[in-house]
Coordinates of C-alpha atoms in Angstrom, one line a residue:
M1 CA -25.5 -25.9 13.5
N2 CA -26.8 -22.4 14.2
Q3 CA -23.4 -21.5 15.6
Q4 CA -21.7 -22.7 12.5
T5 CA -24.1 -20.8 10.3
A6 CA -23.6 -17.7 12.3
R7 CA -19.8 -18.1 12.0
R8 CA -20.0 -18.5 8.2
G9 CA -22.2 -15.4 8.1
S10 CA -19.7 -13.5 10.2
A11 CA -16.9 -14.6 7.9
A12 CA -18.8 -13.5 4.8
W13 CA -19.7 -10.1 6.3
A14 CA -16.1 -9.6 7.4
L15 CA -14.9 -10.4 3.9
V16 CA -17.3 -7.9 2.3
I17 CA -16.7 -5.1 4.8
T18 CA -12.9 -5.4 5.0
S19 CA -12.6 -5.8 1.2
V20 CA -14.6 -2.7 0.5
A21 CA -12.6 -0.7 3.1
G22 CA -9.4 -2.0 1.7
F23 CA -10.6 -1.0 -1.8
M24 CA -11.1 2.6 -0.7
A25 CA -7.7 2.8 0.9
A26 CA -5.9 1.2 -2.0
L27 CA -7.9 3.3 -4.5
D28 CA -6.7 6.5 -2.9
N29 CA -3.1 5.5 -3.5
L30 CA -3.7 5.5 -7.3
V31 CA -6.9 7.4 -8.1
V32 CA -5.0 10.7 -7.8
T33 CA -2.3 9.8 -10.4
T34 CA -4.3 10.4 -13.6
A35 CA -5.8 13.6 -12.0
L36 CA -2.3 15.1 -11.3
P37 CA -2.1 17.2 -14.6
S38 CA -5.6 18.6 -13.9
I39 CA -4.8 19.4 -10.3
R40 CA -1.6 21.1 -11.4
K41 CA -3.5 23.2 -14.0
D42 CA -6.3 24.1 -11.5
L43 CA -4.4 24.6 -8.3
G44 CA -0.9 25.3 -9.5
G45 CA 2.2 23.9 -8.0
A46 CA 5.6 22.5 -9.0
L47 CA 6.8 18.9 -9.3
E48 CA 7.4 18.8 -5.5
D49 CA 3.8 19.9 -4.8
L50 CA 2.5 17.0 -7.0
E51 CA 4.8 14.6 -5.2
W52 CA 3.4 15.8 -1.8
T53 CA -0.1 15.4 -3.1
V54 CA 0.7 11.7 -3.4
S55 CA 3.2 11.3 -0.6
A56 CA 1.3 13.2 2.1
Y57 CA -1.2 10.3 2.0
T58 CA 1.3 7.5 1.7
L59 CA 3.7 8.8 4.3
T60 CA 1.2 9.4 7.1
F61 CA -0.4 6.1 6.1
A62 CA 3.0 4.4 6.5
V63 CA 4.3 5.9 9.7
L64 CA 1.0 5.5 11.6
L65 CA 0.0 2.0 10.4
M66 CA 1.7 0.2 13.2
L67 CA 0.3 2.6 15.8
G68 CA -3.1 2.0 14.3
A69 CA -2.7 -1.8 14.6
A70 CA -1.6 -1.4 18.3
L71 CA -4.6 0.9 19.0
G72 CA -6.9 -1.7 17.6
D73 CA -5.2 -4.5 19.6
R74 CA -5.6 -2.5 22.8
F75 CA -8.9 -0.7 22.5
G76 CA -10.8 -3.1 20.1
R77 CA -10.1 -3.7 16.5
R78 CA -13.7 -3.1 15.4
R79 CA -14.0 0.1 17.4
L80 CA -10.7 1.5 15.9
F81 CA -11.6 0.3 12.4
I82 CA -14.8 2.4 12.7
A83 CA -12.9 5.4 14.0
G84 CA -10.4 5.2 11.2
L85 CA -13.1 4.9 8.6
T86 CA -14.8 8.0 10.0
V87 CA -11.6 10.1 9.8
F88 CA -10.9 8.8 6.3
T89 CA -14.4 9.6 5.0
G90 CA -14.4 13.1 6.5
A91 CA -10.9 13.9 5.1
S92 CA -12.0 12.8 1.7
A93 CA -14.7 15.4 1.7
A94 CA -12.2 18.0 2.8
A95 CA -9.9 17.1 0.0
A96 CA -12.7 17.5 -2.5
L97 CA -13.4 21.0 -1.2
A98 CA -9.7 22.1 -1.0
P99 CA -9.3 25.6 -2.4
G100 CA -5.6 25.4 -3.0
I101 CA -2.7 22.9 -3.3
D102 CA -1.6 23.3 0.4
A103 CA -5.1 22.6 1.6
L104 CA -5.3 19.5 -0.6
I105 CA -1.9 18.2 0.7
A106 CA -3.2 18.7 4.3
A107 CA -6.4 16.9 3.6
R108 CA -4.5 14.1 2.0
A109 CA -2.3 13.8 5.1
V110 CA -5.5 13.5 7.3
Q111 CA -6.8 10.9 4.9
G112 CA -3.6 8.9 5.5
V113 CA -4.2 9.1 9.2
G114 CA -7.7 7.5 8.8
A115 CA -6.4 4.9 6.5
A116 CA -3.5 4.0 8.8
I117 CA -6.0 3.2 11.6
M118 CA -8.4 1.4 9.3
M119 CA -6.2 -0.6 6.9
P120 CA -4.1 -2.8 9.2
L121 CA -7.2 -3.9 11.0
T122 CA -8.9 -5.1 7.8
L123 CA -6.6 -8.2 7.5
T124 CA -6.6 -8.8 11.2
L125 CA -10.4 -8.8 11.4
L126 CA -10.7 -10.9 8.3
T127 CA -8.1 -13.5 9.5
A128 CA -9.8 -13.8 12.8
A129 CA -13.3 -14.3 11.2
V130 CA -12.3 -16.9 8.5
P131 CA -11.4 -20.5 9.4
A132 CA -7.7 -21.4 8.7
A133 CA -8.7 -23.9 6.0
R134 CA -10.4 -21.2 3.9
R135 CA -8.1 -18.4 4.8
G136 CA -6.0 -18.6 1.6
A137 CA -9.1 -18.3 -0.6
A138 CA -10.5 -15.4 1.5
L139 CA -7.2 -13.6 1.3
G140 CA -7.1 -14.2 -2.4
I141 CA -10.6 -12.6 -2.8
F142 CA -9.4 -9.7 -0.5
S143 CA -6.3 -9.2 -2.7
A144 CA -8.4 -9.4 -5.9
V145 CA -10.6 -6.5 -4.6
T146 CA -7.5 -4.6 -3.7
G147 CA -6.3 -5.4 -7.2
L148 CA -9.6 -4.0 -8.5
A149 CA -8.7 -0.7 -6.8
V150 CA -5.3 -0.8 -8.4
A151 CA -6.8 -1.5 -11.7
S152 CA -9.6 1.0 -11.6
G153 CA -7.7 3.8 -9.8
P154 CA -6.2 5.5 -12.8
L155 CA -9.4 4.8 -14.9
I156 CA -11.8 6.1 -12.2
G157 CA -9.5 9.1 -11.5
G158 CA -9.2 9.9 -15.2
S159 CA -12.9 9.5 -16.0
L160 CA -14.1 11.6 -13.0
T161 CA -11.5 14.3 -13.7
E162 CA -12.4 14.5 -17.4
H163 CA -16.2 14.3 -17.2
I164 CA -16.9 16.1 -13.9
S165 CA -13.9 17.4 -12.0
W166 CA -10.9 16.1 -10.1
G167 CA -12.7 16.8 -6.8
W168 CA -15.0 13.8 -7.4
I169 CA -12.1 11.4 -7.0
F170 CA -12.4 12.2 -3.3
W171 CA -16.2 12.7 -3.1
L172 CA -16.5 9.0 -4.3
N173 CA -15.3 7.8 -0.9
V174 CA -18.0 9.6 1.1
P175 CA -21.1 7.6 0.3
I176 CA -19.1 4.3 0.5
G177 CA -17.7 5.3 3.9
L178 CA -21.1 6.3 5.2
A179 CA -22.6 3.0 4.1
L180 CA -19.8 0.9 5.7
L181 CA -20.0 2.6 9.1
P182 CA -23.3 1.0 10.3
L183 CA -22.4 -2.4 8.7
A184 CA -19.1 -2.5 10.5
R185 CA -20.9 -1.8 13.8
L186 CA -23.5 -4.4 13.4
R187 CA -21.7 -7.2 11.5
L188 CA -18.1 -7.3 12.7
D189 CA -17.1 -9.1 15.9
E190 CA -15.0 -7.2 18.4
S191 CA -11.6 -8.6 19.2
Y192 CA -8.5 -7.7 21.2
A193 CA -4.9 -8.8 21.7
P194 CA -3.8 -9.5 25.3
N195 CA -1.4 -7.1 26.9
A196 CA -1.3 -4.7 24.0
R197 CA 0.7 -1.6 24.7
L198 CA 1.2 1.6 22.8
D199 CA 4.7 2.6 21.7
I200 CA 4.7 6.4 21.4
P201 CA 8.5 6.8 21.3
G202 CA 8.8 4.3 18.5
T203 CA 6.0 6.1 16.6
L204 CA 7.8 9.4 17.0
L205 CA 11.1 8.0 15.9
V206 CA 9.9 6.3 12.7
S207 CA 7.6 9.2 11.8
G208 CA 10.4 11.8 12.2
G209 CA 12.9 9.6 10.4
L210 CA 10.8 8.9 7.3
F211 CA 9.5 12.4 7.1
G212 CA 13.0 13.8 7.1
I213 CA 14.2 11.5 4.3
V214 CA 11.2 11.9 2.1
Y215 CA 11.2 15.7 2.6
A216 CA 14.9 15.7 1.5
L217 CA 14.3 13.5 -1.6
V218 CA 11.2 15.4 -2.7
N219 CA 12.7 18.9 -2.3
G220 CA 16.3 18.2 -3.0
Q221 CA 16.3 19.3 -6.6
A222 CA 14.4 22.5 -5.9
D223 CA 16.3 23.6 -2.8
G224 CA 19.7 22.1 -3.7
W225 CA 21.1 18.8 -2.5
T226 CA 23.8 20.6 -0.4
S227 CA 21.4 23.1 1.2
T228 CA 21.0 23.0 5.0
P229 CA 17.4 21.8 5.1
I230 CA 18.1 18.9 2.7
L231 CA 21.2 17.7 4.4
A232 CA 19.5 18.1 7.8
G233 CA 16.6 16.0 6.6
L234 CA 18.8 13.2 5.3
I235 CA 21.1 13.1 8.3
V236 CA 18.5 13.6 11.0
G237 CA 16.1 11.3 9.3
T238 CA 18.7 8.5 9.0
L239 CA 19.7 8.9 12.6
L240 CA 16.1 8.7 13.8
L241 CA 15.5 5.5 11.8
V242 CA 18.7 4.0 13.3
A243 CA 17.3 4.9 16.7
F244 CA 14.0 3.3 15.8
V245 CA 15.7 0.0 14.9
R246 CA 17.7 0.1 18.1
H247 CA 14.4 0.8 20.0
G248 CA 12.9 -2.2 18.4
L249 CA 15.8 -4.4 19.6
V250 CA 16.0 -3.2 23.2
S251 CA 12.5 -2.0 24.2
K252 CA 10.2 -4.3 26.1
N253 CA 7.1 -3.7 24.0
P254 CA 8.1 -2.0 20.7
M255 CA 5.6 -1.2 18.0
L256 CA 7.8 -3.3 15.6
P257 CA 9.8 -6.0 17.4
M258 CA 12.9 -6.4 15.3
R259 CA 13.1 -10.1 16.4
L260 CA 10.3 -10.7 13.9
F261 CA 12.8 -10.0 11.1
R262 CA 14.9 -13.0 12.2
D263 CA 12.2 -15.2 10.6
R264 CA 13.2 -15.6 6.9
A265 CA 9.6 -15.5 5.7
F266 CA 8.8 -12.3 7.5
F267 CA 12.1 -10.6 6.5
G268 CA 11.9 -11.7 2.8
I269 CA 8.3 -10.8 2.2
N270 CA 8.5 -7.4 3.9
I271 CA 11.8 -6.2 2.3
A272 CA 10.5 -7.5 -1.1
S273 CA 7.2 -5.6 -0.5
L274 CA 9.1 -2.3 0.2
L275 CA 11.2 -2.6 -2.9
M276 CA 8.3 -3.7 -5.1
F277 CA 6.2 -0.7 -4.1
L278 CA 9.2 1.6 -4.6
G279 CA 9.6 0.6 -8.2
M280 CA 5.9 0.2 -9.0
F281 CA 4.5 3.3 -7.4
G282 CA 7.2 5.7 -8.5
S283 CA 6.8 4.4 -12.1
I284 CA 3.0 4.8 -12.1
F285 CA 3.4 8.4 -10.8
L286 CA 5.5 9.3 -13.9
L287 CA 3.8 7.1 -16.5
S288 CA 0.3 8.4 -15.8
Q289 CA 1.6 11.9 -16.5
F290 CA 3.6 10.8 -19.6
L291 CA 0.5 9.3 -21.2
Q292 CA -1.3 12.7 -20.9
G293 CA 1.4 15.3 -21.1
V294 CA 3.6 13.6 -23.8
A295 CA 1.4 11.0 -25.6
G296 CA -1.5 13.4 -25.6
Y297 CA -4.2 11.1 -24.2
S298 CA -7.2 12.5 -22.2
P299 CA -7.4 11.4 -18.5
T300 CA -9.9 8.7 -19.3
E301 CA -7.9 7.5 -22.3
A302 CA -4.8 7.3 -20.1
G303 CA -6.6 5.3 -17.5
L304 CA -7.9 2.9 -20.1
R305 CA -4.4 2.4 -21.6
M306 CA -3.0 1.5 -18.2
L307 CA -5.5 -1.3 -17.7
P308 CA -3.4 -4.1 -19.1
W309 CA -0.9 -3.3 -16.3
T310 CA -3.2 -2.4 -13.4
G311 CA -6.1 -4.7 -14.4
M312 CA -4.3 -8.0 -14.3
P313 CA -4.8 -8.6 -10.5
L314 CA -8.5 -9.0 -11.2
I315 CA -7.8 -12.1 -13.3
V316 CA -4.6 -13.5 -11.8
A317 CA -4.7 -12.7 -8.0
P318 CA -7.3 -15.3 -7.0
I319 CA -5.4 -18.0 -9.0
A320 CA -2.2 -16.8 -7.3
G321 CA -3.8 -17.3 -3.9
I322 CA -4.8 -20.9 -4.7
L323 CA -1.3 -21.6 -6.1
S324 CA 0.2 -20.2 -2.9
D325 CA -1.9 -22.6 -0.8
R326 CA -0.7 -25.5 -2.9
I327 CA 3.0 -24.8 -3.7
G328 CA 3.9 -22.1 -1.1
G329 CA 4.4 -18.4 -1.5
R330 CA 8.0 -18.2 -2.5
P331 CA 7.9 -19.3 -6.1
V332 CA 4.7 -17.3 -6.9
V333 CA 6.0 -14.1 -5.3
A334 CA 9.5 -14.3 -6.8
T335 CA 8.1 -15.1 -10.3
G336 CA 5.7 -12.2 -10.1
L337 CA 8.3 -9.7 -9.0
A338 CA 10.7 -10.9 -11.8
L339 CA 8.0 -10.5 -14.4
Q340 CA 7.2 -7.0 -13.1
A341 CA 10.8 -6.0 -13.3
I342 CA 11.0 -7.2 -16.9
G343 CA 7.9 -5.3 -17.7
L344 CA 9.3 -2.0 -16.4
G345 CA 12.5 -2.6 -18.3
L346 CA 10.6 -3.2 -21.6
F347 CA 8.7 0.0 -21.0
A348 CA 11.9 1.9 -20.4
L349 CA 13.4 0.5 -23.7
V350 CA 10.6 1.7 -25.9
L351 CA 9.6 5.0 -24.3
E352 CA 9.9 8.1 -26.5
P353 CA 7.7 11.0 -27.4
G354 CA 6.2 9.3 -30.4
V355 CA 5.9 5.8 -29.0
S356 CA 2.9 3.8 -30.2
Y357 CA 0.6 2.1 -27.8
A358 CA 1.3 -1.3 -29.4
A359 CA 5.0 -0.9 -28.4
Q360 CA 4.0 -0.2 -24.8
L361 CA 1.7 -3.3 -24.5
P362 CA 4.3 -6.0 -23.8
G363 CA 5.7 -4.1 -20.8
L364 CA 2.2 -3.3 -19.5
I365 CA 1.0 -6.9 -19.7
L366 CA 4.1 -8.5 -18.2
G367 CA 4.2 -5.9 -15.4
G368 CA 0.5 -6.5 -14.7
V369 CA 0.8 -10.3 -14.5
G370 CA 3.8 -9.9 -12.2
M371 CA 2.0 -7.5 -9.9
A372 CA -1.0 -9.8 -9.7
L373 CA 1.1 -12.8 -8.9
Y374 CA 2.6 -10.9 -6.0
F375 CA -0.5 -9.6 -4.1
A376 CA -2.3 -12.6 -2.7
P377 CA 0.7 -14.8 -1.8
A378 CA 2.3 -11.8 -0.1
A379 CA -0.7 -11.3 2.2
S380 CA -0.8 -15.1 3.0
V381 CA 3.0 -15.3 3.7
V382 CA 2.9 -12.3 6.1
M383 CA 0.0 -13.6 8.1
S384 CA 1.4 -17.2 8.4
S385 CA 4.9 -16.1 9.4
V386 CA 3.9 -15.0 12.9
R387 CA 1.8 -16.3 15.8
P388 CA -1.9 -15.4 15.9
G389 CA -1.4 -12.9 18.7
E390 CA 1.2 -11.0 16.5
Q391 CA -0.9 -10.8 13.3
G392 CA -2.0 -7.3 14.0
I393 CA 1.7 -6.2 14.3
A394 CA 2.6 -8.2 11.2
S395 CA -0.2 -6.7 9.1
G396 CA 0.7 -3.2 10.2
A397 CA 4.4 -3.7 9.5
N398 CA 3.8 -5.1 6.0
N399 CA 1.4 -2.4 5.0
A400 CA 3.7 0.2 6.5
L401 CA 6.7 -1.0 4.6
R402 CA 4.7 -1.1 1.4
E403 CA 3.6 2.5 1.9
V404 CA 7.1 3.5 2.8
G405 CA 8.2 2.0 -0.4
G406 CA 5.5 3.9 -2.3
A407 CA 6.5 7.2 -0.7
L408 CA 10.2 6.5 -1.4
G409 CA 9.4 5.5 -4.9
V410 CA 7.7 8.8 -5.7
A411 CA 10.5 10.7 -4.0
V412 CA 13.4 8.8 -5.5
L413 CA 12.1 8.4 -9.1
G414 CA 10.8 12.0 -8.9
A415 CA 14.3 13.2 -7.9
V416 CA 15.8 11.3 -10.9
F417 CA 13.2 12.7 -13.2
A418 CA 13.9 16.3 -12.0
A419 CA 17.6 15.8 -12.3
Q420 CA 17.5 14.4 -15.9
G421 CA 14.4 16.1 -17.4
G422 CA 11.4 18.2 -16.6
Y423 CA 8.0 19.4 -17.8
E424 CA 9.3 21.8 -20.4
T425 CA 9.0 19.7 -23.5
P426 CA 8.0 16.1 -24.4
D427 CA 11.7 15.3 -25.0
A428 CA 12.6 16.7 -21.6
F429 CA 9.8 14.7 -19.9
T430 CA 11.0 11.5 -21.6
D431 CA 14.6 12.2 -20.7
G432 CA 13.6 12.3 -17.1
T433 CA 11.2 9.3 -17.1
V434 CA 13.4 6.7 -18.8
P435 CA 16.3 6.6 -16.2
A436 CA 13.7 6.7 -13.5
L437 CA 12.0 3.6 -14.9
W438 CA 15.3 1.8 -15.1
I439 CA 15.8 2.5 -11.4
G440 CA 12.2 1.3 -10.7
A441 CA 12.9 -1.9 -12.6
G442 CA 16.1 -2.5 -10.7
A443 CA 14.3 -2.1 -7.4
V444 CA 11.7 -4.7 -8.3
A445 CA 14.4 -7.1 -9.7
L446 CA 16.2 -6.8 -6.3
A447 CA 12.8 -7.5 -4.6
A448 CA 12.6 -10.8 -6.6
L449 CA 16.0 -11.8 -5.3
V450 CA 15.0 -11.0 -1.7
A451 CA 11.8 -13.0 -2.1
L452 CA 14.0 -16.1 -2.6
L453 CA 14.8 -15.9 1.1
I454 CA 11.2 -17.0 1.9
P455 CA 11.3 -20.6 3.0
G456 CA 10.0 -23.3 0.7
R457 CA 6.7 -25.1 1.2
R458 CA 7.8 -27.8 3.6
T459 CA 10.0 -25.5 5.7
E460 CA 7.2 -22.9 5.8
Q461 CA 4.6 -25.5 7.1
A462 CA 7.0 -26.8 9.8
A463 CA 7.9 -23.3 11.0
Q464 CA 4.2 -22.3 11.1
A465 CA 3.2 -25.4 13.1
V466 CA 6.0 -24.8 15.7
S467 CA 5.1 -21.1 16.0
Q468 CA 1.4 -21.5 16.3
A469 CA 1.2 -24.5 18.6
P470 CA 1.9 -22.7 21.8
A471 CA -0.6 -19.9 20.9
Q472 CA -3.6 -22.1 19.9
A473 CA -4.8 -22.3 23.5
T474 CA -5.2 -18.5 23.7
E475 CA -6.2 -17.8 20.1
E476 CA -10.0 -18.0 20.6
P477 CA -10.3 -15.5 23.5
Q478 CA -8.7 -12.9 21.3
S479 CA -11.9 -12.7 19.1
V480 CA -14.6 -11.8 21.6
A481 CA -18.0 -11.3 20.1
V482 CA -19.7 -8.1 21.5

């Protein structure tokens, strides 16, 4: 009885600690969006500098996530979780103190390093601590808290920027991080994965490849699409990513085994996640600036007006987690992505300099419901599509592809915006934003189609039983209490 009580306590503490850490990492994806106009006014910088303020975080987050998961598997998930949290907290303070735009971008990159070590281990630690029968509900709560970060990011960023200064969007992480550090040390169980190996060549290939492509997309309009640095970034980046895929096929212990993508559930949810974040994140980057620069709202007012979109996960994500447990992830995820694509399309249809808030509401609400329906089922599908010993890799891969989607979304939609419009006038800003939103809507619609590749409920249960049966004998030793 005491052992069962201790296990329940361990599961509860794991849920609290990982959810709060996930909240911080997710918050820093979006908290900066409503502060961008103030950062631009205070520190200067062109469109590409604002893009790097966002993408320096998401890109380092993305390319190092799988390495972070592998480090945790090999050296201890709790130990590396604490290390990542320490780096993230320190870099947040550095970002708050940044004297210029270049220093801010550098601090954001270091933040991404910390988040890349910390974030993939949150789901792994949580999944190991919670019994399988309650895992769907726990992941639903985790996703709801992540949804709270998505919901409150623009509002928190806007409120702190307007009433104190933009630096406080980063200071906010410091006391939370300092409070979590001793709790993680005392309340989380240590766990390892057997025979975990680091893949430094794979990390270098994917890091170089993604940096080259994102650099080219972000700077293409300013430097010229046919200039040598831009062409080199596109060509070399693509070649490095092709080499990374080949490495994942032929290497003995790659950071991302490409064989995992042979599973329909793993392939469908990961590609859908990349496309969803491409459309959503790129759209938020532009819309948060539209609400302030064109519609004339203050940072706080802009954050409040985005709540029907960003706030829906608070209400719908737990319900989506329960639905996923009952009917399977495919119908919930595909429906959510379809609704989000329709919402972005409705927004693109009504957007103009004098648009009323009432005209924006249908797109905001539909997009928000769709995003909420996606989050919890996506996490559950990812973790159930692989064996327990591969859940660290699966978590890192899914988070990495989502962040890659976010970085590409800002870069691609930013490039469309720069080609079709600009910051000069409200009309110019609108001319750039509308076609970018249509591309975002198209990416999310394609994600909905890809999500249909996820197996149905019965097929999913059968595949999970087959994949996990051989690993059950070794599952328990991977979570060693220290």
